[in-house]
Coordinates of C-alpha atoms and ligand atoms in Angstrom, one line a residue:
M26 CA -9.7 24.4 -74.2
S27 CA -9.6 25.8 -70.7
T28 CA -12.8 25.5 -68.6
R29 CA -15.1 28.5 -68.9
L30 CA -16.4 30.2 -65.8
P31 CA -20.1 31.3 -66.2
L32 CA -20.7 34.9 -65.0
A33 CA -22.9 33.8 -62.1
E34 CA -19.9 31.8 -60.8
N35 CA -17.3 34.4 -61.4
P36 CA -16.1 35.5 -57.9
A37 CA -15.2 38.9 -59.3
G38 CA -18.9 39.6 -60.0
A39 CA -19.9 40.2 -56.4
P40 CA -18.1 43.6 -55.9
L41 CA -19.6 44.7 -59.2
R42 CA -23.1 44.3 -58.0
A43 CA -22.6 46.9 -55.2
L44 CA -20.7 49.2 -57.5
A45 CA -23.4 49.0 -60.1
K46 CA -26.0 50.5 -57.7
R47 CA -23.7 53.4 -56.9
L48 CA -22.8 54.0 -60.5
A49 CA -26.4 53.9 -61.7
D50 CA -27.1 56.7 -59.2
S51 CA -24.1 58.7 -60.3
N52 CA -24.2 61.5 -62.8
I53 CA -22.1 61.3 -66.0
Q54 CA -21.9 65.0 -66.3
Q55 CA -20.7 65.3 -62.8
L56 CA -18.1 62.6 -63.3
L57 CA -16.8 64.6 -66.3
A58 CA -16.8 67.8 -64.2
D59 CA -15.0 66.2 -61.3
D60 CA -12.2 64.8 -63.4
P61 CA -10.8 67.2 -66.1
E62 CA -8.8 64.3 -67.5
R63 CA -11.7 61.9 -67.7
A64 CA -12.5 62.4 -71.4
Q65 CA -8.9 61.7 -72.3
R66 CA -8.4 58.9 -69.8
Y67 CA -11.7 57.1 -70.9
S68 CA -10.5 56.8 -74.4
A69 CA -8.6 54.0 -76.2
E70 CA -7.2 53.6 -79.7
G71 CA -6.3 50.8 -82.0
A72 CA -6.0 50.0 -85.7
G73 CA -7.3 53.4 -86.7
L74 CA -10.3 53.4 -84.4
T75 CA -10.8 55.5 -81.2
L76 CA -13.3 54.6 -78.5
D77 CA -14.5 57.4 -76.3
Y78 CA -16.2 55.9 -73.4
A79 CA -16.3 58.8 -70.9
K80 CA -20.1 59.0 -71.0
H81 CA -20.8 55.9 -69.1
W82 CA -21.8 54.9 -65.6
L83 CA -18.2 54.1 -64.9
D84 CA -15.5 55.3 -62.6
D85 CA -12.0 54.0 -62.0
E86 CA -13.1 51.6 -59.3
S87 CA -15.9 50.0 -61.4
L88 CA -13.7 49.9 -64.4
S89 CA -11.0 48.1 -62.4
A90 CA -13.5 45.7 -61.0
L91 CA -14.7 44.9 -64.6
L92 CA -11.2 44.2 -65.6
D93 CA -10.9 41.9 -62.6
L94 CA -14.0 40.2 -63.9
A95 CA -12.4 39.6 -67.2
R96 CA -9.2 38.3 -65.7
A97 CA -11.1 36.0 -63.4
A98 CA -13.1 34.7 -66.4
G99 CA -9.8 33.7 -68.0
L100 CA -10.2 36.2 -70.9
E101 CA -6.4 36.5 -71.5
S102 CA -5.9 32.8 -71.9
A103 CA -9.1 32.4 -73.9
R104 CA -7.8 35.1 -76.3
G105 CA -4.6 33.1 -76.7
E106 CA -6.6 30.0 -77.4
L107 CA -8.8 31.7 -80.0
L108 CA -5.8 33.2 -81.9
S109 CA -3.7 30.0 -81.7
G110 CA -6.5 27.8 -83.1
A111 CA -7.5 25.8 -80.0
P112 CA -10.8 24.0 -80.5
L113 CA -12.9 26.6 -78.7
N114 CA -16.1 25.6 -80.5
N115 CA -16.4 22.6 -78.2
T116 CA -19.8 21.4 -79.3
E117 CA -18.5 21.0 -82.9
A118 CA -15.0 20.2 -81.8
R119 CA -13.4 22.9 -84.0
P120 CA -11.3 26.0 -83.7
A121 CA -12.7 29.4 -84.7
L122 CA -9.9 30.6 -86.9
H123 CA -11.4 33.5 -88.8
T124 CA -8.2 35.5 -87.9
L125 CA -6.2 33.1 -90.0
L126 CA -8.2 34.3 -93.1
R127 CA -6.6 37.8 -92.8
A128 CA -3.2 36.7 -91.4
T129 CA 0.1 36.9 -93.3
S130 CA 1.7 34.1 -91.3
A131 CA 0.5 31.1 -89.4
P132 CA 0.4 30.5 -85.7
A133 CA 2.3 27.4 -84.7
G134 CA 0.4 24.3 -85.6
C135 CA -1.8 26.1 -88.1
E136 CA 0.7 26.0 -91.0
D137 CA -1.4 23.5 -93.1
K138 CA -4.5 25.5 -92.7
F139 CA -2.7 28.7 -93.6
A140 CA -1.3 27.1 -96.7
E141 CA -4.9 26.3 -97.8
V142 CA -6.0 29.8 -97.0
E143 CA -3.2 31.2 -99.2
A144 CA -4.0 28.9 -102.0
V145 CA -7.7 30.0 -102.0
R146 CA -6.6 33.7 -101.8
Q147 CA -4.5 33.1 -105.0
Q148 CA -7.5 31.4 -106.6
M149 CA -9.7 34.4 -105.7
R150 CA -7.1 36.9 -106.9
Q151 CA -6.7 35.1 -110.2
L152 CA -10.5 35.0 -110.6
V153 CA -11.0 38.6 -109.8
E154 CA -8.3 39.7 -112.2
A155 CA -9.6 37.4 -115.0
L156 CA -13.1 38.8 -114.5
H157 CA -11.8 42.4 -114.6
N158 CA -9.5 42.0 -117.6
G159 CA -12.1 40.0 -119.5
E160 CA -10.1 36.8 -119.7
R161 CA -12.9 34.9 -118.0
V162 CA -16.1 35.3 -120.1
S163 CA -19.7 34.1 -119.9
F164 CA -21.4 31.2 -121.7
A165 CA -22.1 33.8 -124.5
G166 CA -18.4 34.8 -124.8
K167 CA -19.1 38.2 -123.2
T168 CA -17.3 39.9 -120.3
F169 CA -19.2 39.9 -117.1
T170 CA -20.9 43.1 -115.9
D171 CA -22.7 41.8 -112.9
V172 CA -22.3 39.2 -110.2
V173 CA -25.1 37.9 -108.0
N174 CA -24.3 36.5 -104.6
I175 CA -26.9 33.9 -103.6
G176 CA -26.5 33.1 -100.0
I177 CA -28.1 33.9 -96.6
G178 CA -27.0 34.7 -93.0
G179 CA -23.2 34.8 -92.9
S180 CA -23.0 34.0 -96.6
D181 CA -24.8 37.2 -97.3
L182 CA -24.7 39.8 -94.6
G183 CA -20.9 40.4 -94.5
P184 CA -20.3 40.7 -98.2
R185 CA -23.5 42.7 -98.7
L186 CA -22.4 45.2 -96.0
V187 CA -18.8 45.5 -97.1
T188 CA -19.8 46.0 -100.8
D189 CA -22.3 48.6 -99.8
A190 CA -20.0 50.4 -97.4
L191 CA -17.2 50.5 -99.9
Q192 CA -19.3 51.8 -102.7
P193 CA -16.7 54.5 -103.6
W194 CA -14.3 51.7 -104.5
Q195 CA -16.9 50.1 -106.8
G196 CA -15.3 49.0 -110.1
K197 CA -16.8 48.0 -113.4
I198 CA -18.5 44.8 -112.2
R199 CA -21.5 45.4 -109.9
A200 CA -22.4 43.0 -107.1
H201 CA -26.0 42.1 -106.2
Y202 CA -27.3 40.1 -103.3
V203 CA -30.2 37.6 -103.1
A204 CA -30.9 36.0 -99.7
N205 CA -34.6 35.6 -99.1
I206 CA -36.6 32.6 -100.1
D207 CA -39.4 35.1 -101.0
P208 CA -39.3 34.9 -104.8
A209 CA -39.6 38.7 -104.9
D210 CA -35.9 39.0 -103.8
L211 CA -34.6 36.9 -106.7
E212 CA -37.1 38.2 -109.3
Q213 CA -36.5 41.9 -108.5
T214 CA -32.7 41.4 -108.6
L215 CA -32.6 39.5 -111.8
A216 CA -35.2 41.7 -113.5
S217 CA -32.6 44.3 -114.5
L218 CA -29.8 41.9 -115.3
D219 CA -28.7 40.2 -118.5
P220 CA -28.0 36.4 -118.1
S221 CA -25.3 36.5 -120.7
T222 CA -23.2 38.9 -118.6
T223 CA -24.1 37.8 -115.1
L224 CA -22.1 35.5 -112.9
L225 CA -23.8 33.6 -110.1
L226 CA -22.0 32.9 -106.9
I227 CA -23.8 30.2 -104.9
C228 CA -22.5 31.0 -101.5
S229 CA -23.2 28.5 -98.8
K230 CA -20.8 27.1 -96.2
S231 CA -22.9 23.9 -95.8
F232 CA -24.5 23.9 -99.2
R233 CA -27.6 22.5 -97.4
T234 CA -29.4 25.8 -96.8
E235 CA -32.8 25.7 -98.4
E236 CA -33.0 29.3 -99.3
T237 CA -29.7 29.3 -101.2
R238 CA -30.4 26.0 -102.9
V239 CA -33.8 27.0 -104.1
N240 CA -32.7 30.5 -105.2
G241 CA -29.7 28.9 -106.9
L242 CA -31.8 26.5 -108.9
S243 CA -34.2 29.3 -110.0
A244 CA -31.3 31.5 -111.0
R245 CA -29.7 28.6 -112.9
Q246 CA -33.0 28.2 -114.8
W247 CA -32.9 31.9 -115.5
L248 CA -29.5 31.4 -117.2
L249 CA -30.8 28.5 -119.2
D250 CA -33.9 30.5 -120.2
G251 CA -31.5 33.3 -121.2
G252 CA -29.5 31.2 -123.7
A253 CA -27.2 29.0 -121.7
T254 CA -27.1 25.3 -122.3
P255 CA -26.7 22.5 -119.7
E256 CA -23.2 22.1 -121.0
N257 CA -22.1 25.8 -120.7
V258 CA -24.3 27.1 -117.8
G259 CA -21.3 26.4 -115.5
D260 CA -19.4 29.2 -117.2
N261 CA -21.7 31.6 -115.3
C262 CA -21.9 29.7 -111.9
L263 CA -19.4 29.4 -109.1
A264 CA -19.9 27.9 -105.7
I265 CA -18.2 28.8 -102.4
T266 CA -18.6 26.0 -99.9
T267 CA -17.1 23.4 -97.6
N268 CA -19.4 20.8 -99.2
L269 CA -17.9 20.1 -102.7
E270 CA -20.0 17.0 -103.0
A271 CA -23.3 18.8 -102.5
A272 CA -22.2 21.5 -104.9
A273 CA -21.4 18.8 -107.5
Q274 CA -24.8 17.2 -107.0
F275 CA -26.3 20.7 -107.6
G276 CA -24.4 20.8 -110.9
I277 CA -21.3 22.9 -110.0
P278 CA -18.1 20.8 -110.6
A279 CA -15.1 21.1 -108.3
E280 CA -13.2 23.3 -110.7
N281 CA -15.9 25.9 -110.3
C282 CA -15.8 25.8 -106.5
L283 CA -13.9 27.8 -104.0
P284 CA -13.4 26.0 -100.8
L285 CA -14.2 27.1 -97.2
W286 CA -13.4 25.3 -94.0
D287 CA -15.5 24.1 -91.1
W288 CA -13.3 26.1 -88.7
V289 CA -14.7 29.3 -90.1
G290 CA -18.1 30.3 -88.7
G291 CA -20.6 31.6 -91.2
R292 CA -20.9 35.0 -89.5
F293 CA -17.1 35.3 -89.3
S294 CA -16.5 34.3 -93.0
V295 CA -16.5 37.6 -94.9
W296 CA -12.7 37.4 -95.0
S297 CA -12.8 34.1 -96.9
A298 CA -14.0 33.2 -100.4
I299 CA -17.5 34.1 -99.0
G300 CA -16.3 37.7 -99.6
L301 CA -15.6 37.0 -103.3
S302 CA -18.5 39.1 -104.5
T303 CA -17.0 42.0 -102.6
A304 CA -13.5 41.4 -104.0
I305 CA -15.0 41.4 -107.5
A306 CA -16.9 44.6 -106.9
I307 CA -14.2 46.7 -105.2
G308 CA -11.2 45.0 -106.7
W309 CA -8.4 42.9 -105.2
D310 CA -6.3 45.7 -103.8
A311 CA -9.1 47.2 -101.8
F312 CA -10.1 43.8 -100.6
Q313 CA -6.6 43.2 -99.4
D314 CA -6.7 46.5 -97.6
F315 CA -9.9 45.4 -95.9
L316 CA -8.2 42.3 -94.7
G317 CA -5.2 44.4 -93.6
G318 CA -7.5 46.6 -91.4
A319 CA -8.8 43.5 -89.7
R320 CA -5.3 42.1 -89.2
A321 CA -4.3 45.4 -87.5
M322 CA -7.2 45.0 -85.1
D323 CA -6.2 41.3 -84.5
A324 CA -2.8 42.6 -83.5
H325 CA -4.3 45.2 -81.2
F326 CA -6.5 42.6 -79.6
A327 CA -3.7 40.1 -79.2
E328 CA -1.1 42.5 -77.8
T329 CA -2.8 45.3 -75.9
P330 CA -3.3 45.0 -72.2
L331 CA -6.9 44.5 -71.2
A332 CA -7.3 48.1 -69.9
G333 CA -6.6 49.6 -73.3
N334 CA -8.0 46.9 -75.4
L335 CA -10.9 48.0 -77.6
P336 CA -12.8 44.7 -77.9
V337 CA -12.3 44.0 -74.2
L338 CA -13.5 47.4 -73.1
M339 CA -16.5 47.2 -75.4
S340 CA -17.3 43.7 -74.2
L341 CA -17.0 44.8 -70.5
L342 CA -19.5 47.6 -71.2
E343 CA -21.9 45.1 -72.8
V344 CA -21.7 42.9 -69.8
W345 CA -21.9 45.8 -67.4
Y346 CA -25.2 47.0 -68.8
T347 CA -26.6 43.6 -69.6
N348 CA -25.9 41.9 -66.3
F349 CA -25.4 44.6 -63.7
H350 CA -27.9 47.1 -65.0
N351 CA -30.5 44.8 -66.7
A352 CA -30.4 46.7 -70.0
G353 CA -31.5 43.8 -72.2
N354 CA -30.7 45.7 -75.4
H355 CA -27.9 47.4 -77.2
V356 CA -28.2 50.1 -79.9
V357 CA -25.8 50.6 -82.8
L358 CA -26.0 53.9 -84.6
P359 CA -23.6 54.3 -87.4
Y360 CA -23.5 58.0 -88.5
S361 CA -22.6 56.9 -92.0
H362 CA -25.1 56.1 -94.7
Q363 CA -22.5 53.7 -96.0
L364 CA -22.7 51.7 -92.8
G365 CA -26.4 51.4 -92.9
L366 CA -26.3 47.6 -93.1
L367 CA -24.0 47.4 -90.1
P368 CA -26.8 46.8 -87.5
A369 CA -28.1 43.9 -89.6
F370 CA -24.7 42.3 -89.8
M371 CA -24.1 42.8 -86.1
Q372 CA -27.5 41.2 -85.2
Q373 CA -26.2 37.9 -86.6
L374 CA -22.8 38.4 -85.2
T375 CA -23.8 39.1 -81.7
M376 CA -27.2 37.3 -81.3
E377 CA -26.4 34.1 -83.3
S378 CA -23.1 33.9 -81.4
N379 CA -24.2 34.8 -77.9
G380 CA -27.9 34.3 -77.8
K381 CA -27.5 31.1 -75.8
R382 CA -29.1 29.6 -72.7
V383 CA -26.4 27.2 -71.6
D384 CA -22.7 27.4 -70.8
C385 CA -19.9 25.5 -72.6
A386 CA -20.7 22.5 -70.4
G387 CA -24.4 22.5 -71.3
Q388 CA -25.5 23.9 -67.9
A389 CA -28.2 26.5 -67.8
L390 CA -26.9 30.0 -67.5
A391 CA -28.0 31.8 -64.4
E392 CA -27.2 35.2 -65.9
N393 CA -28.6 36.8 -69.1
S394 CA -26.5 36.4 -72.3
A395 CA -26.5 38.5 -75.5
P396 CA -28.8 41.6 -75.3
V397 CA -31.1 42.3 -78.3
L398 CA -29.1 44.4 -80.7
W399 CA -30.8 47.0 -82.9
G400 CA -30.0 50.2 -84.7
E401 CA -30.1 52.3 -87.8
S402 CA -27.9 54.8 -89.6
G403 CA -27.9 58.3 -88.3
T404 CA -29.6 60.6 -88.9
R405 CA -32.4 58.4 -90.1
G406 CA -32.9 56.9 -86.7
Q407 CA -33.3 60.4 -85.1
H408 CA -36.6 60.8 -86.9
S409 CA -37.7 57.3 -86.0
F410 CA -36.8 55.9 -82.6
H411 CA -34.6 58.4 -80.9
Q412 CA -37.7 59.6 -79.0
H413 CA -37.5 56.3 -77.2
L414 CA -33.8 56.7 -76.6
H415 CA -34.2 60.1 -75.0
Q416 CA -37.4 59.7 -73.1
G417 CA -38.3 56.0 -73.1
T418 CA -38.4 54.0 -69.9
W419 CA -35.9 51.3 -70.9
L420 CA -32.1 51.6 -70.5
C421 CA -30.7 51.5 -74.1
P422 CA -26.8 51.8 -74.1
V423 CA -25.7 53.2 -77.5
D424 CA -22.6 52.8 -79.7
F425 CA -22.3 55.8 -82.0
I426 CA -20.0 55.0 -84.9
L427 CA -18.7 57.9 -86.7
P428 CA -16.3 58.3 -89.7
L429 CA -15.1 61.9 -88.9
T430 CA -14.6 62.9 -92.5
A431 CA -15.7 61.8 -96.0
D432 CA -14.6 62.5 -99.5
T433 CA -17.6 64.4 -100.7
S434 CA -18.1 67.7 -102.5
L435 CA -21.0 68.3 -100.0
Q436 CA -18.8 69.1 -97.0
D437 CA -21.5 71.2 -95.3
Q438 CA -23.8 68.1 -95.2
Q439 CA -20.9 66.0 -93.9
H440 CA -20.3 68.5 -91.1
R441 CA -24.0 68.5 -90.2
L442 CA -23.8 64.7 -90.0
V443 CA -20.9 64.9 -87.5
A444 CA -22.7 67.6 -85.5
H445 CA -25.8 65.4 -85.2
C446 CA -23.8 62.4 -84.0
L447 CA -22.0 64.4 -81.3
A448 CA -25.2 66.2 -80.3
Q449 CA -27.2 63.0 -79.9
S450 CA -24.6 61.5 -77.6
R451 CA -24.4 64.8 -75.6
A452 CA -28.2 65.1 -75.5
L453 CA -28.5 61.6 -74.1
M454 CA -26.1 62.6 -71.3
I455 CA -27.3 66.1 -70.4
G456 CA -31.0 65.7 -70.8
R457 CA -33.3 68.6 -69.9
D458 CA -34.8 69.2 -66.4
L459 CA -38.2 70.8 -65.6
E460 CA -36.7 74.3 -65.2
Q461 CA -35.0 74.1 -68.6
S462 CA -38.2 72.7 -70.1
L463 CA -40.3 75.6 -68.8
A464 CA -37.7 78.1 -70.0
S465 CA -37.8 76.6 -73.4
L466 CA -41.6 76.9 -73.6
R467 CA -41.6 80.4 -72.3
E468 CA -39.0 81.3 -75.0
R469 CA -41.4 80.0 -77.6
G470 CA -44.0 82.3 -76.2
V471 CA -46.2 79.6 -74.7
E472 CA -48.6 81.0 -72.0
E473 CA -47.6 80.3 -68.4
D474 CA -50.4 77.9 -67.5
R475 CA -49.9 75.9 -70.7
A476 CA -46.2 75.9 -70.2
M477 CA -46.6 74.4 -66.7
E478 CA -48.8 71.7 -68.2
L479 CA -46.5 70.9 -71.0
A480 CA -43.1 71.1 -69.3
P481 CA -43.1 67.6 -67.8
H482 CA -43.5 66.3 -71.4
L483 CA -40.3 68.0 -72.4
V484 CA -38.3 66.7 -69.5
M485 CA -35.5 64.3 -70.5
S486 CA -33.9 62.5 -67.7
G487 CA -30.4 62.5 -69.3
N488 CA -27.6 60.5 -67.8
R489 CA -28.1 57.9 -70.6
P490 CA -24.9 56.1 -71.5
S491 CA -23.2 56.0 -74.9
S492 CA -19.8 55.3 -76.5
V493 CA -18.6 57.1 -79.5
L494 CA -16.3 55.1 -81.8
T495 CA -14.6 57.2 -84.4
M496 CA -12.3 56.8 -87.4
D497 CA -10.8 59.5 -89.6
K498 CA -12.5 58.1 -92.6
L499 CA -14.4 55.0 -93.7
T500 CA -11.9 53.1 -95.8
P501 CA -11.3 49.4 -96.6
E502 CA -8.8 49.4 -93.7
T503 CA -11.0 51.1 -91.1
L504 CA -14.0 49.0 -92.1
G505 CA -11.9 45.8 -91.7
A506 CA -10.8 47.0 -88.3
L507 CA -14.4 47.9 -87.3
L508 CA -15.8 44.4 -88.2
A509 CA -12.9 42.6 -86.5
L510 CA -13.4 44.8 -83.4
Y511 CA -17.0 43.7 -83.1
E512 CA -16.0 40.1 -83.8
H513 CA -13.6 40.1 -80.9
R514 CA -16.0 42.0 -78.7
T515 CA -18.5 39.2 -79.4
F516 CA -16.0 36.6 -78.5
C517 CA -15.0 38.4 -75.3
S518 CA -18.6 38.7 -74.1
G519 CA -19.1 35.0 -74.8
V520 CA -16.1 34.2 -72.6
L521 CA -17.4 36.5 -69.8
W522 CA -20.8 34.7 -70.0
G523 CA -19.0 31.3 -70.1
L524 CA -20.7 30.2 -73.4
N525 CA -19.6 28.9 -76.8
S526 CA -20.0 31.8 -79.3
F527 CA -19.3 29.6 -82.3
D528 CA -22.2 27.2 -82.6
Q529 CA -25.9 27.9 -83.4
W530 CA -28.0 24.9 -82.5
G531 CA -31.1 27.1 -82.0
V532 CA -31.7 27.5 -85.7
E533 CA -32.2 23.8 -86.4
L534 CA -35.7 23.1 -85.1
G535 CA -37.3 25.8 -87.2
K536 CA -35.7 24.4 -90.3
D537 CA -37.0 20.9 -89.5
I538 CA -40.5 22.1 -88.8
G539 CA -40.4 24.2 -91.9
A540 CA -39.8 21.0 -93.9
Q541 CA -42.7 19.3 -92.1
V542 CA -45.1 22.2 -92.7
L543 CA -44.2 22.3 -96.4
A544 CA -44.9 18.5 -96.6
M545 CA -48.3 19.2 -95.0
M546 CA -49.0 22.0 -97.5
K547 CA -48.2 19.6 -100.3
G548 CA -50.3 16.9 -98.8
E549 CA -47.3 14.6 -98.4
G550 CA -47.7 12.4 -95.4
E551 CA -48.7 13.2 -91.8
A552 CA -46.7 15.5 -89.6
A553 CA -47.1 16.5 -86.0
S554 CA -49.3 19.6 -85.9
D555 CA -51.5 21.6 -83.6
P556 CA -54.9 23.3 -83.8
A557 CA -53.4 26.8 -84.2
T558 CA -51.1 25.7 -87.1
D559 CA -53.9 23.7 -88.7
R560 CA -56.1 26.7 -88.7
L561 CA -53.5 28.8 -90.4
L562 CA -52.9 26.1 -93.0
A563 CA -56.7 26.0 -93.6
R564 CA -56.6 29.7 -94.2
W565 CA -53.7 29.3 -96.6
R566 CA -55.6 26.6 -98.5
A567 CA -58.6 28.8 -98.8
A568 CA -56.5 31.7 -100.0
E569 CA -55.0 29.4 -102.6
G570 CA -58.5 28.6 -103.7
G571 CA -58.2 24.9 -102.6
Ligands
F6P28 O1 -29.3 28.9 -90.1 C1 -28.2 29.7 -89.6 C2 -27.0 29.6 -90.5 O2 -26.5 28.3 -90.4 C3 -26.0 30.6 -90.2 O3 -25.2 30.3 -89.2 C4 -25.3 30.7 -91.5 O4 -24.5 31.9 -91.6 C5 -26.5 30.7 -92.5 O5 -27.4 29.8 -91.9 C6 -26.1 30.2 -93.9 O6 -25.5 29.0 -93.9 P1 -24.7 28.4 -95.1 O7 -23.6 29.4 -95.4 O8 -24.3 27.1 -94.7 O9 -25.7 28.4 -96.3

């Protein structure tokens, strides 16, 4: 792997600092007015997606300086390394080959891995077809009506999102998702299901995750209580994991396991057998189309020069606002009810990947890394936090994501949705000055004195940046392209920051302490504690009546 250059050491960063000041003082509306071609020039397309980025604090000089930053960071060679399977995950000495999961041929040197991917794809396909045509039946000899995916993090968020987003492709077997260790999650999900027609997928790359193991055991017991025997309970259980040994210890034999590989990061794994619940729910053909959309985005990412490359441009915008304008957060607003789970998926993708404090060599970063990502589907967010977007004091760059059309008999509602999305992006840009605020109050018949008092409260500074990412329609293909786009954007930003996007050491300590606290709750041995934790434990004991 080539050496990474942290942002603070990137020589192309210096000119951007001066440009950032000038651009923050510029006016987006004016930039659009000054250049009749701007809206068209600040637009890029790939794999069925179009990014409109004219409403940003950008001009040709700053854009060109950002592209220089990317080149100086070695983004082009890093992209080649990612796609060819170089061991970019240096702390775990592995490649990050999620692109292989949707490929139709192997890059040189990855032929063996690709053969394994293809074998698992066939296994998945046969399974999906056998479930759909009733060849594979439950312990009770019945066809399956429901599948419950038990997993968390990357073993949950991706398949949950895709199944939800592609609900119109839903076939006869419904998928459900259980992630939380809170018993309410499992209990509420199983309450409406019949054990004799429900297939459990225990989905865990490591098969060591507490939540998944505990929920898996409880769900297995539910099958036994529902008529299965220890001998036939396996008919209703499959595991998806790299750890066949742990799955066997759990009681799922190798023939009921679909393998995964350590070179697939959990948050990049929806394309693998981790997506089995989705493939079962939407059918094999639609799942293939989903992979095909991602493959088209991979080709766009691989082949398009940086200046027209969607993941690169979106990453440069992320770095521009995070590091040169101190934004600290990034908002994702899908104007699509079906993409309502996208912000949750993207939180793991971006913050688990790039929420890091050291570079690839373990040196402390002198620049901020991943901003906090948050969001909600439009128009729900409008009646919740858009007040903050329009008048709050923090800079909140927004990605609006908009499927332009939808197959619905309620076309008027669909048109209103589109109108709201475009309006929100425009309102962030144009804002409302004092004069306009006064005029609006006068129009409403507010008395002059009162109008003068109220007007400052109506003022919106405007000039707030946003991108609009559109697709003709949300389909398996465009959804695949969308998720792959954000995967690659995440990788590009990691390269620009000089960090490893593919490990997650920061989650370990909490898991260890969780085990220690549980031991204290059970009175098993002494563990390091502190007065604040002790006090909370005492309150728990009291609430338990102990
Ligand atoms: O704790 C974080 C994490 O390791 C994520 O990276 C991962 O997606 C999730 O837990 C679930 O892990 P597994 O699939 O191994 O159960």
